[in-house]
Short mmCIF file of C-alpha atoms and ligand atoms in Angstrom, two decimals:
data_model
loop_
_atom_site.label_atom_id
_atom_site.label_comp_id
_atom_site.label_asym_id
_atom_site.label_seq_id
_atom_site.Cartn_x
_atom_site.Cartn_y
_atom_site.Cartn_z
CA MET A 1 20.13 9.03 15.40
CA LYS A 2 16.55 8.31 16.69
CA ALA A 3 14.71 5.10 15.99
CA ALA A 4 10.57 3.87 16.32
CA VAL A 5 12.03 0.29 17.44
CA PHE A 6 8.95 -2.74 17.49
CA THR A 7 10.21 -4.11 20.16
CA ASP A 8 6.44 -6.16 21.14
CA ILE A 9 3.00 -6.29 20.00
CA GLU A 10 1.78 -2.92 20.17
CA THR A 11 4.86 -1.49 21.62
CA LEU A 12 7.59 0.83 19.46
CA GLU A 13 10.53 2.21 21.15
CA ILE A 14 11.82 5.65 20.53
CA GLN A 15 15.78 4.06 20.63
CA GLU A 16 19.06 5.91 19.89
CA LYS A 17 21.02 3.88 17.37
CA ASP A 18 24.20 4.68 15.26
CA ILE A 19 23.80 6.26 11.76
CA PRO A 20 23.98 3.12 9.42
CA ARG A 21 27.15 3.30 7.00
CA ALA A 22 27.44 2.74 3.47
CA GLU A 23 29.27 -0.18 2.71
CA PRO A 24 30.24 -0.48 -1.57
CA GLY A 25 26.83 -0.48 -3.66
CA GLN A 26 25.09 1.05 -0.78
CA ALA A 27 23.59 4.37 0.11
CA VAL A 28 22.22 6.32 3.42
CA VAL A 29 19.47 8.10 3.33
CA LYS A 30 18.47 11.20 5.47
CA ILE A 31 14.31 10.29 5.68
CA GLU A 32 12.34 13.14 5.28
CA ARG A 33 9.00 11.44 5.23
CA CYS A 34 7.37 7.92 6.01
CA GLY A 35 4.10 6.86 5.81
CA ILE A 36 2.66 4.23 8.07
CA CYS A 37 1.44 1.22 5.72
CA GLY A 38 -1.68 -1.21 6.32
CA SER A 39 0.95 -4.28 6.98
CA ASP A 40 3.08 -2.14 9.29
CA LEU A 41 -0.31 -1.82 11.16
CA HIS A 42 -0.91 -5.45 10.82
CA GLY A 43 2.49 -6.54 12.07
CA TYR A 44 2.29 -4.12 14.86
CA GLY A 45 -0.90 -5.28 16.30
CA HIS A 46 -0.71 -8.85 15.60
CA GLY A 47 3.17 -9.41 15.36
CA THR A 48 5.56 -11.36 13.15
CA MET A 49 3.58 -12.21 9.70
CA TYR A 50 4.21 -14.99 7.29
CA GLY A 51 7.25 -16.21 9.97
CA VAL A 52 9.85 -13.74 8.51
CA PHE A 53 8.10 -10.14 8.27
CA TYR A 54 7.80 -7.77 11.29
CA SER A 55 9.51 -9.81 14.10
CA PRO A 56 10.79 -7.93 17.11
CA GLY A 57 13.63 -5.60 17.08
CA VAL A 58 12.82 -4.57 13.63
CA VAL A 59 12.38 -0.83 12.84
CA MET A 60 9.55 -0.18 10.25
CA GLY A 61 8.59 1.65 7.56
CA HIS A 62 9.06 1.51 3.86
CA GLU A 63 7.05 3.97 1.97
CA CYS A 64 9.63 6.57 2.36
CA SER A 65 11.69 9.46 0.36
CA GLY A 66 14.55 11.40 1.48
CA VAL A 67 17.93 13.13 0.97
CA VAL A 68 21.51 11.40 -0.06
CA ALA A 69 23.65 11.35 2.73
CA GLU A 70 26.36 8.98 2.30
CA VAL A 71 27.09 7.09 -1.07
CA GLY A 72 29.28 3.97 -1.31
CA GLU A 73 31.93 2.68 -3.34
CA GLY A 74 31.15 2.27 -6.84
CA VAL A 75 27.40 3.60 -7.10
CA GLU A 76 26.89 5.69 -9.96
CA ASP A 77 24.62 8.82 -11.12
CA ILE A 78 23.09 8.62 -7.36
CA ASN A 79 25.13 11.79 -5.24
CA VAL A 80 24.79 13.48 -1.91
CA GLY A 81 22.40 15.99 -1.50
CA ASP A 82 19.96 14.25 -4.52
CA ARG A 83 16.07 13.91 -3.28
CA VAL A 84 14.89 10.60 -3.34
CA VAL A 85 12.16 7.74 -2.73
CA ILE A 86 13.70 4.36 -1.75
CA GLN A 87 11.71 1.63 -3.38
CA PRO A 88 12.19 -0.54 -0.57
CA ASN A 89 12.91 -4.00 -1.93
CA GLY A 90 15.43 -4.82 -4.59
CA PRO A 91 14.27 -8.00 -6.36
CA CYS A 92 17.40 -10.27 -7.42
CA GLN A 93 16.80 -9.83 -11.33
CA THR A 94 18.28 -13.58 -11.65
CA CYS A 95 15.68 -15.83 -10.33
CA ASP A 96 12.78 -17.27 -12.70
CA ALA A 97 10.11 -15.07 -11.74
CA CYS A 98 12.58 -11.44 -12.31
CA LEU A 99 13.89 -12.85 -15.16
CA ALA A 100 10.14 -13.47 -16.45
CA GLY A 101 9.49 -9.77 -15.25
CA LYS A 102 7.21 -10.51 -12.35
CA SER A 103 9.80 -9.34 -10.00
CA SER A 104 7.00 -8.80 -7.46
CA LEU A 105 7.17 -12.87 -7.15
CA CYS A 106 11.23 -12.73 -6.72
CA ALA A 107 12.08 -15.94 -4.48
CA ASN A 108 14.89 -13.47 -3.22
CA LEU A 109 13.01 -10.61 -2.58
CA ILE A 110 13.45 -10.54 1.36
CA SER A 111 17.05 -10.39 1.35
CA TYR A 112 17.01 -6.73 -0.21
CA VAL A 113 13.72 -5.44 1.53
CA ILE A 114 13.99 -2.89 4.48
CA GLY A 115 11.58 -2.05 7.13
CA LEU A 116 10.45 -5.81 7.37
CA THR A 117 13.03 -7.88 8.50
CA PRO A 118 15.76 -6.76 10.93
CA ALA A 119 18.30 -7.35 8.08
CA TYR A 120 17.70 -3.96 6.87
CA ASP A 121 15.76 -1.51 9.13
CA GLY A 122 13.25 0.78 8.00
CA ALA A 123 12.43 4.86 7.43
CA PHE A 124 10.74 5.52 11.22
CA ALA A 125 14.43 6.71 12.02
CA GLU A 126 16.70 10.15 11.09
CA TYR A 127 18.39 7.87 8.62
CA ALA A 128 18.26 4.68 6.79
CA LEU A 129 20.65 2.37 4.86
CA VAL A 130 19.81 1.66 1.54
CA PRO A 131 21.52 -1.96 0.51
CA LYS A 132 20.93 -1.59 -3.48
CA ALA A 133 21.84 1.73 -3.99
CA ALA A 134 21.29 1.84 -8.15
CA GLN A 135 18.52 0.10 -8.15
CA MET A 136 16.29 1.09 -4.88
CA LEU A 137 16.56 4.91 -5.29
CA LEU A 138 14.50 6.74 -7.37
CA LYS A 139 15.48 10.36 -8.18
CA LEU A 140 12.26 12.84 -7.03
CA PRO A 141 11.40 14.92 -9.63
CA ASP A 142 11.66 18.63 -9.21
CA ASN A 143 7.79 19.41 -8.58
CA VAL A 144 7.15 15.80 -6.93
CA SER A 145 7.04 17.11 -3.05
CA PHE A 146 8.98 14.51 -0.13
CA GLU A 147 5.22 13.76 0.61
CA GLU A 148 4.34 12.55 -2.55
CA GLY A 149 7.54 10.89 -3.03
CA ALA A 150 6.55 8.61 0.27
CA LEU A 151 3.08 7.83 -1.59
CA VAL A 152 4.61 6.21 -4.60
CA GLU A 153 5.16 2.57 -2.51
CA PRO A 154 1.51 2.31 -1.50
CA LEU A 155 0.35 3.80 -4.78
CA ALA A 156 2.49 1.62 -6.91
CA VAL A 157 0.44 -1.09 -5.16
CA SER A 158 -2.70 0.11 -5.93
CA LEU A 159 -1.72 0.47 -10.01
CA HIS A 160 -0.02 -3.30 -9.79
CA GLY A 161 -3.73 -4.04 -8.31
CA VAL A 162 -5.35 -2.74 -11.47
CA ARG A 163 -2.75 -3.72 -13.81
CA GLN A 164 -2.94 -7.23 -12.70
CA SER A 165 -6.54 -7.32 -13.10
CA ARG A 166 -8.66 -8.03 -16.65
CA PHE A 167 -10.27 -4.17 -16.34
CA LYS A 168 -10.95 -3.11 -19.71
CA PRO A 169 -12.24 0.61 -20.26
CA GLY A 170 -15.73 0.50 -19.45
CA ASP A 171 -16.35 -2.63 -17.08
CA SER A 172 -18.09 -1.97 -14.24
CA THR A 173 -16.03 -1.79 -11.08
CA LEU A 174 -16.44 -2.42 -7.27
CA VAL A 175 -14.00 -1.24 -4.73
CA LEU A 176 -14.49 -2.77 -1.40
CA GLY A 177 -12.84 -0.53 1.26
CA ALA A 178 -11.45 3.23 0.75
CA GLY A 179 -8.59 3.02 2.43
CA PRO A 180 -5.59 4.24 1.21
CA ILE A 181 -4.73 1.07 -1.17
CA GLY A 182 -8.59 1.56 -2.32
CA LEU A 183 -8.31 5.22 -2.92
CA GLY A 184 -5.59 4.38 -5.33
CA VAL A 185 -7.39 1.95 -7.19
CA ILE A 186 -10.46 3.93 -7.92
CA GLN A 187 -8.40 6.93 -9.09
CA PHE A 188 -6.54 4.29 -11.46
CA LEU A 189 -9.83 2.87 -12.92
CA LYS A 190 -11.10 6.48 -12.95
CA LEU A 191 -7.91 6.99 -15.07
CA GLY A 192 -8.23 3.89 -17.18
CA GLY A 193 -12.48 4.79 -18.23
CA ALA A 194 -14.02 2.80 -15.60
CA GLY A 195 -17.70 2.42 -16.78
CA ARG A 196 -18.72 2.52 -13.42
CA ILE A 197 -17.23 2.72 -10.31
CA ILE A 198 -19.02 1.54 -7.02
CA VAL A 199 -17.51 1.53 -3.44
CA LEU A 200 -18.57 -0.02 -0.43
CA GLU A 201 -17.47 1.67 2.84
CA VAL A 202 -18.52 2.27 6.19
CA SER A 203 -16.39 5.48 7.01
CA PRO A 204 -18.22 9.00 6.23
CA GLU A 205 -15.14 10.64 6.32
CA ARG A 206 -13.44 8.23 3.24
CA SER A 207 -16.34 7.82 1.21
CA ALA A 208 -16.56 11.55 0.71
CA LEU A 209 -12.45 11.11 -0.43
CA ALA A 210 -13.60 8.50 -2.43
CA ARG A 211 -16.25 10.40 -4.38
CA GLU A 212 -13.90 13.43 -4.69
CA MET A 213 -11.20 10.77 -6.21
CA GLY A 214 -13.52 9.23 -8.75
CA ALA A 215 -16.29 7.11 -6.94
CA ASP A 216 -19.70 7.56 -8.70
CA VAL A 217 -21.97 5.38 -5.93
CA ILE A 218 -20.94 4.70 -2.35
CA LEU A 219 -22.45 2.07 -0.78
CA ASN A 220 -22.60 2.18 2.95
CA PRO A 221 -23.71 -1.44 4.72
CA GLN A 222 -23.36 0.20 8.10
CA GLN A 223 -25.98 2.95 7.51
CA ASP A 224 -28.36 1.32 5.10
CA GLY A 225 -28.14 -2.22 6.81
CA GLU A 226 -27.17 -5.13 4.49
CA ASP A 227 -29.64 -6.36 2.94
CA ALA A 228 -30.88 -2.69 1.53
CA MET A 229 -27.27 -2.26 0.51
CA MET A 230 -27.34 -5.38 -1.50
CA MET A 231 -30.99 -4.65 -3.17
CA GLU A 232 -29.35 -1.05 -4.18
CA PHE A 233 -26.48 -2.77 -5.68
CA HIS A 234 -28.39 -5.46 -7.57
CA ASP A 235 -30.41 -2.54 -8.75
CA LEU A 236 -27.75 -0.63 -10.21
CA THR A 237 -25.98 -3.90 -11.76
CA GLY A 238 -29.18 -4.96 -13.37
CA GLY A 239 -29.14 -8.18 -10.73
CA LEU A 240 -25.66 -9.81 -12.27
CA GLY A 241 -22.96 -7.55 -10.50
CA VAL A 242 -19.74 -6.01 -11.52
CA ASP A 243 -16.95 -7.21 -14.13
CA VAL A 244 -14.11 -6.81 -11.37
CA VAL A 245 -14.17 -6.61 -7.95
CA TYR A 246 -11.15 -5.10 -5.87
CA GLU A 247 -10.98 -6.21 -2.15
CA CYS A 248 -8.85 -3.35 -0.06
CA VAL A 249 -10.13 -4.07 2.99
CA GLY A 250 -8.62 -7.15 4.62
CA VAL A 251 -11.37 -8.87 6.72
CA PRO A 252 -13.01 -12.26 6.16
CA TRP A 253 -16.63 -10.70 5.84
CA SER A 254 -15.15 -8.57 2.43
CA PHE A 255 -13.18 -11.56 1.30
CA GLN A 256 -16.31 -14.22 1.25
CA ASN A 257 -18.62 -11.15 -0.11
CA ALA A 258 -16.30 -10.43 -3.21
CA LEU A 259 -17.30 -13.56 -4.89
CA ASN A 260 -21.23 -12.50 -4.16
CA PHE A 261 -20.68 -8.88 -6.05
CA MET A 262 -18.78 -10.24 -8.98
CA LYS A 263 -20.95 -10.92 -12.62
CA PRO A 264 -20.65 -14.23 -13.78
CA GLY A 265 -17.32 -14.79 -15.53
CA GLY A 266 -16.08 -11.86 -13.65
CA GLN A 267 -12.34 -11.28 -11.16
CA VAL A 268 -12.19 -10.65 -8.11
CA MET A 269 -8.71 -9.07 -7.20
CA ILE A 270 -7.39 -9.36 -3.54
CA LEU A 271 -5.03 -6.65 -2.35
CA GLY A 272 -6.43 -6.58 1.34
CA VAL A 273 -4.94 -8.71 3.58
CA THR A 274 -6.34 -10.92 6.10
CA MET A 275 -4.69 -13.08 8.76
CA ASP A 276 -7.65 -15.48 9.43
CA PRO A 277 -8.57 -18.39 7.58
CA THR A 278 -11.89 -17.45 5.90
CA PRO A 279 -14.31 -20.21 4.54
CA ILE A 280 -15.91 -19.01 0.69
CA ASP A 281 -18.03 -21.06 -1.16
CA PRO A 282 -16.86 -23.33 -3.54
CA ALA A 283 -20.23 -23.88 -5.38
CA MET A 284 -19.42 -20.09 -6.09
CA PHE A 285 -16.60 -20.78 -8.33
CA ILE A 286 -17.61 -23.21 -10.84
CA LEU A 287 -21.57 -21.57 -11.11
CA LYS A 288 -19.84 -18.23 -11.77
CA GLU A 289 -16.99 -19.72 -13.35
CA THR A 290 -14.65 -17.38 -10.53
CA GLU A 291 -11.28 -15.99 -10.94
CA MET A 292 -9.67 -14.59 -8.06
CA LYS A 293 -6.33 -13.30 -8.00
CA GLY A 294 -3.84 -12.20 -5.38
CA CYS A 295 -1.78 -9.22 -5.70
CA PHE A 296 1.62 -8.52 -3.90
CA GLY A 297 3.69 -5.30 -3.91
CA SER A 298 4.24 -4.05 -6.98
CA THR A 299 6.72 -4.30 -9.70
CA PRO A 300 10.02 -1.40 -10.61
CA LEU A 301 8.53 -1.08 -13.43
CA GLU A 302 5.17 0.15 -12.05
CA PHE A 303 6.61 2.08 -9.44
CA LYS A 304 8.41 4.17 -12.01
CA MET A 305 5.13 4.49 -13.53
CA THR A 306 3.70 5.59 -10.29
CA LEU A 307 6.26 8.59 -10.09
CA ASP A 308 5.79 9.53 -13.62
CA LEU A 309 1.69 9.60 -13.58
CA LEU A 310 2.87 12.16 -9.65
CA ALA A 311 5.54 14.46 -11.65
CA GLN A 312 2.35 14.68 -14.49
CA LYS A 313 0.46 15.34 -11.75
CA LYS A 314 -2.68 13.04 -12.62
CA ILE A 315 -3.37 11.57 -9.51
CA ASN A 316 -4.85 13.59 -6.40
CA THR A 317 -2.33 13.31 -3.38
CA ARG A 318 -3.31 16.01 -1.46
CA LEU A 319 -6.40 14.42 0.17
CA LEU A 320 -4.54 11.16 1.12
CA VAL A 321 -2.41 12.54 3.79
CA THR A 322 -4.18 12.99 7.14
CA GLU A 323 -1.52 14.35 9.24
CA THR A 324 2.21 14.52 9.56
CA ILE A 325 3.38 13.77 12.74
CA ALA A 326 6.99 13.61 14.81
CA LEU A 327 8.98 10.11 15.43
CA GLU A 328 8.44 10.98 19.15
CA ASP A 329 4.71 10.83 18.65
CA ILE A 330 4.73 7.69 15.84
CA GLN A 331 2.90 5.47 18.84
CA GLU A 332 -0.16 7.39 19.96
CA LYS A 333 -0.79 9.94 17.14
CA GLY A 334 0.17 7.65 14.49
CA PHE A 335 -0.14 3.17 15.03
CA GLN A 336 -2.62 3.51 17.52
CA ARG A 337 -4.90 6.70 16.24
CA LEU A 338 -4.85 4.43 13.09
CA LEU A 339 -5.90 1.01 14.86
CA LYS A 340 -8.39 2.42 16.77
CA LYS A 341 -10.43 5.03 14.95
CA LYS A 342 -11.00 4.77 11.05
CA ASP A 343 -10.96 8.27 10.02
CA ALA A 344 -7.56 8.58 9.11
CA ILE A 345 -6.21 7.80 5.90
CA LYS A 346 -2.11 8.32 5.63
CA ILE A 347 -0.45 9.32 8.45
CA MET A 348 2.94 10.26 7.43
CA VAL A 349 5.51 10.62 9.73
CA LYS A 350 8.71 13.46 9.58
CA PRO A 351 11.81 11.86 11.51
ZN1 ZN B 401 3.22 -0.17 2.33
ZN1 ZN B 402 14.24 -12.40 -8.64
#
């Protein structure tokens, strides 16, 4: 089978690999769609993250759906031919965090994760091995397409960010960045009855989508100038700021300014990943009694909730996918395009 192997910074090579075989408890999935994630892009552009993720030799790809091609011994309720979405991590369900229902903090999370470490290759390949089939495979309802299935993972990350926050119906909110994660956050805030959703975004394409998905106001610091944008924000919020800020960009400016946009006593949720050490103003923490909280991945429950919401057609996915490309084009039409231009939202690979 063909697989896109991450061999060096900004280099993916299409290589021939053996089709994986399922050991007891495992399954092999023929991949139909796999989305390129912002984290994949970070790994591709900068190399290894957190010391363990995206080391050379890994096949990336963790936002994926497909058809079960082989089932190992002892796997019940999953059969060859089933249409499935892969939940890319299999929390251990025995550590303290898992027992407390906080499996996004599982102490053993990296033991069973696909597409991030060389232990289990991801889905930028024709087939992927799923190490814990019963736990990591969810059947796709008939009315959920493979494309929608591959969007469950990033949407579940957005859902996790909203559910982890103190957001309540009627609250004023600010979403920094309308990329794939920010657009998901906007939709879940809308579903949850947000009072006002302000979005800060510089790309005209992404701004248009944000509006379509429920944003009430779009601010553009590049177009309007930072001072004018701040004035407008000031007017919109009566000079106070918003109840909850969702940082979905992952650049130092956004991380630092999130505090300035927050109402005193409000909350800042960090969903974007920046690898650069970033100074923030400690006095702001005191004066505004700031709560700043990081969000990592999602829980199996949120994954299932997202799939249910997709089956109920409560989430707009049609506009999230910018283009579907072949595996052979992953380097130029996929990663390089996402790295150099900010016009695309999600690019899907169809191996
Ligand atoms: Zn992802
Ligand atoms: Zn655990």
